[in-house]
Amino acid sequence: MSTKVKTFCRNCSALCAMEIDMEGGRMVRARPDGSASPYGAYLCPKGMAAVEFHNGAEGRLLESMARQVDGSFAPVANDAALDAIGSKLKALVAEHGPRCVAVYHGTGAYRSVLGGLMERAFVAALGTPNFFSTMTIDQSAKWVTMARLGTMASGKNALRDCDVALLAGGNPLVTHQGAPFALAESGAPARGFEAARANGCKVIIVDPRRTETARYADLLIQPLPGHDAAIFAAIAHILLREGTYDRAFTDKWCNGVEELRAAVAPFTPELAAARADVPVEQIELAAKWLGEGRRVYAGSGTGPSFSTHSNTNDHMIEVVNALCGGYRREGDRMRNPGTLRTKPAFEMAVSPSRSFEREPKCVSEDTGQLLGEMPSALMPKEIMADHPDRIRVLIVFGGDPLMALGDPAVAKPAFEHLDLLVSLDCRMNETAKLADYVIASSQPFERHEISIPGDALYPEPFAQYTRPVVEKPAGCLHDWEFFWALAGRMGVPLTFKFWNYGLNFADIPEGLALSATEKPDPEALCRFLAANSAVPFDELLNHPEGVRPEMPPQYVQPASVTSGRLELMPPDVAGELSGILGEDEEKGFAYRLTSRRILHALNGAFRYSYEAQRRYPVNYAYMNPQDMAREGLADGDPVEIASETGAVRTRAKAEGRLRPGVISMTHMFGPLVSTGDPEADGGANVGQLCSLTKVLEQVNFMPRFSAIPVNVRADRSR
Ligand SMILES: Nc1nc2c(c(=O)[nH]1)N[C@H]1C(S)=C(S)[C@@H](COP(=O)(O)OP(=O)(O)OC[C@H]3O[C@@H](n4cnc5c(=O)[nH]c(N)nc54)[C@H](O)[C@@H]3O)O[C@H]1N2
Ligand SMILES: Nc1nc2c(c(=O)[nH]1)N[C@H]1C(S)=C(S)[C@@H](COP(=O)(O)OP(=O)(O)OC[C@H]3O[C@@H](n4cnc5c(=O)[nH]c(N)nc54)[C@H](O)[C@@H]3O)O[C@H]1N2
Ligand code: SF4
Ligand SMILES: [Mo]
């Protein structure tokens, strides 16, 4: 018998509403469901393929695995695995204290809502500062900027409200990565851009590649990668030179305009244009539009955050936004004040926290936390440190940190040095292959979920709750069950809370004290999370398509308490800028390798789906056709790409969208260390070209994932 079930996709933060056709208790097809969704009917190819992913196209684990003495894996019952992990953890914590335990939160963990909150409760109750996530090997430059520049509590302007909007190094049409950092609506991104342009918004894109998103650009600047700090310093230079910056805003909320003026004085548009190899007129035009704009947005995706000087890049992009007053202001309408948790917004500056300068700090470097997290790229050093507080246990939740960190020659020996490595995942990924235990987790359609990750991101107020669409296999555990059961075995009492970024877990007043023996009911946990929702939980239950509530319009209010100030040019950033001014071009490498993402996979996940395999038998090295001609390469030729750290083999692919001097490849393909045969490997891990010891940023120790100096040569061995 065929039936239809409404639920939502959890492959990315867009959380698109979907309807699933069921036959004989099995999911057979997913369709977009626009009946209540704030995006209208929309599913991207990963959403359309969600059923294929679910039904096991990808080597799903149906039972947990324990490593044997000979290194092989054998199935293990979850209770036995939890007993063993719990007693080992308990003994290690008793001997070395809670700091010896680290948790890494990967991409697969973000939309496992109950799992993520149970993980936070576990980490808080255990009292370890060693919480890591992909955020600190992704765009932690944005957190560094918040910590050094401060933030406006009212948030940035929404795309549809802007008259000038700039996006540097992001491609939301493919990635669906939008607010709060990048310019886009995460679901149905094209509709957001179309609506903004219909309102008269001018869109500026800064990217070495003419991205799919650049279709909406009124001005496309295609720089060499790694020069955003210089480009945006030059834009700031022009805004200050012309006096077109928003002086009322800077007078009210900013310190350091004169320090900024001095720091960007040498960054003339001509200098930035020469370094980035773009026409100077383009930089002048971008600055002109930004200066003329009344509602401006300047922000970035991963490009600048991955590149050389990432922290300075992101700081200068935010400085340009601040010079344009690119934040919601008193009296502005809040398009989405949140539904499950509605928050009033205030026009108010939050002064820089400089949290990284305080304890708790890492043991291997003099740096502390950003939004409660330690820098992920320091994990290997924190494991290898000759220090009583070194990391001895790592629990990986929905991630593949060995692939994500890069530089396997440094990272792999460190992971092997751990006393205990546990991976909680639906698949046996590259990190899991080194683990002592791999706990088979349930998959999204087997879980209860409430739309917390989308709550503040939807373009309008919206909330959705779903029960499991299908039962989880008997051998799998829900992510939340794992953390709950582990805490129980360790005798660590858990309090379940509605945590969100920016909150200190211990300071959240409301919480559910959980029994160590009586397993919580997941629906009761979701009901608790919806306690202050603008839509009562029972209404969500009755509307599986989601609810778009009628809310009275909310406006940004004046500051309610004494406000802080943004620091436009703190001395450390000024020092970084003058370092950039004086530095020479890295010699000996003809190209710069950039990152890119593909529509049919999400980092390491879905790589083995039918469509991804068909389109990407290897991760191609995309090159400008002129560069290929110069190198004597034809489309599809085997090539070797070499950096200072390593080399990978793949095939070249011509792409006129890419500017000359740049090669573009996707991460997370193939095994951790390539065999040299990219076809047999299913691609090559570009992490082998990255370094965990050279060119790391201060503060967040971000490795360089873009603008990596490389050479290319024809690979005549194949
Ligand atoms: N389909 C799909 N969606 C995804 C993902 C996926 O793997 N697949 N991954 C998810 C994750 S984890 C993330 S973090 C987001 C990322 O989302 P995005 O940031 O939108 O990711 P990319 O598409 O890689 O866009 C980065 C862009 O930066 C450009 N770039 C590279 N270096 C520089 C530079 O130095 N300066 C400038 N100005 N531009 C530069 C690149 O050419 C590229 O177009 O996407 C998420 N969504
Ligand atoms: N060279 C280079 N390195 C990079 C990048 C790059 O562009 N270039 N990108 C960086 C970025 S932005 C990121 S975000 C990281 C990504 O790094 P990670 O997030 O560590 O890597 P993924 O491969 O996305 O791992 C996600 C895992 O989650 C699992 N999973 C999916 N759903 C669930 C679930 O519901 N429960 C559980 N328990 N597991 C689940 C998947 O099977 C998969 O193994 O890589 C970073 N590293
Ligand atoms: S945009 Fe994200 S949530 Fe929407 S269908 Fe695609 S993967 Fe799923
Ligand atoms: Mo990411």
Coordinates of N, CA and C and ligand atoms in Angstrom, one line a residue, residues 107 134-135 137-139 177 302 306 597 603 667, ligand 4:
T107 N 30.1 17.7 10.5 CA 29.0 18.2 9.7 C 27.7 17.4 9.9
T134 N 33.7 21.4 13.2 CA 34.2 21.8 11.9 C 34.2 23.3 11.8
M135 N 33.5 24.0 12.7 CA 33.5 25.5 12.6 C 34.9 26.0 12.6
I137 N 37.6 24.6 11.5 CA 38.4 24.4 10.3 C 37.5 24.8 9.1
D138 N 36.8 25.8 9.3 CA 35.8 26.2 8.3 C 35.9 27.7 8.3
Q139 N 35.0 28.4 9.0 CA 34.9 29.8 9.0 C 35.2 30.4 10.3
Q177 N 24.5 27.7 1.5 CA 25.0 28.3 2.8 C 24.7 29.8 2.7
T302 N 33.2 30.6 2.5 CA 34.4 30.0 3.0 C 35.7 30.5 2.3
F306 N 39.3 30.4 4.2 CA 40.2 29.3 3.9 C 41.5 29.8 3.4
R597 N 32.9 23.4 -4.0 CA 32.0 22.3 -3.5 C 31.1 21.9 -4.6
N603 N 30.3 17.6 1.7 CA 31.6 17.2 2.2 C 31.8 15.7 1.8
H667 N 37.3 18.9 -1.9 CA 37.9 18.1 -0.8 C 37.1 16.8 -0.6
Ligands
MO4 MO 32.0 23.6 6.5

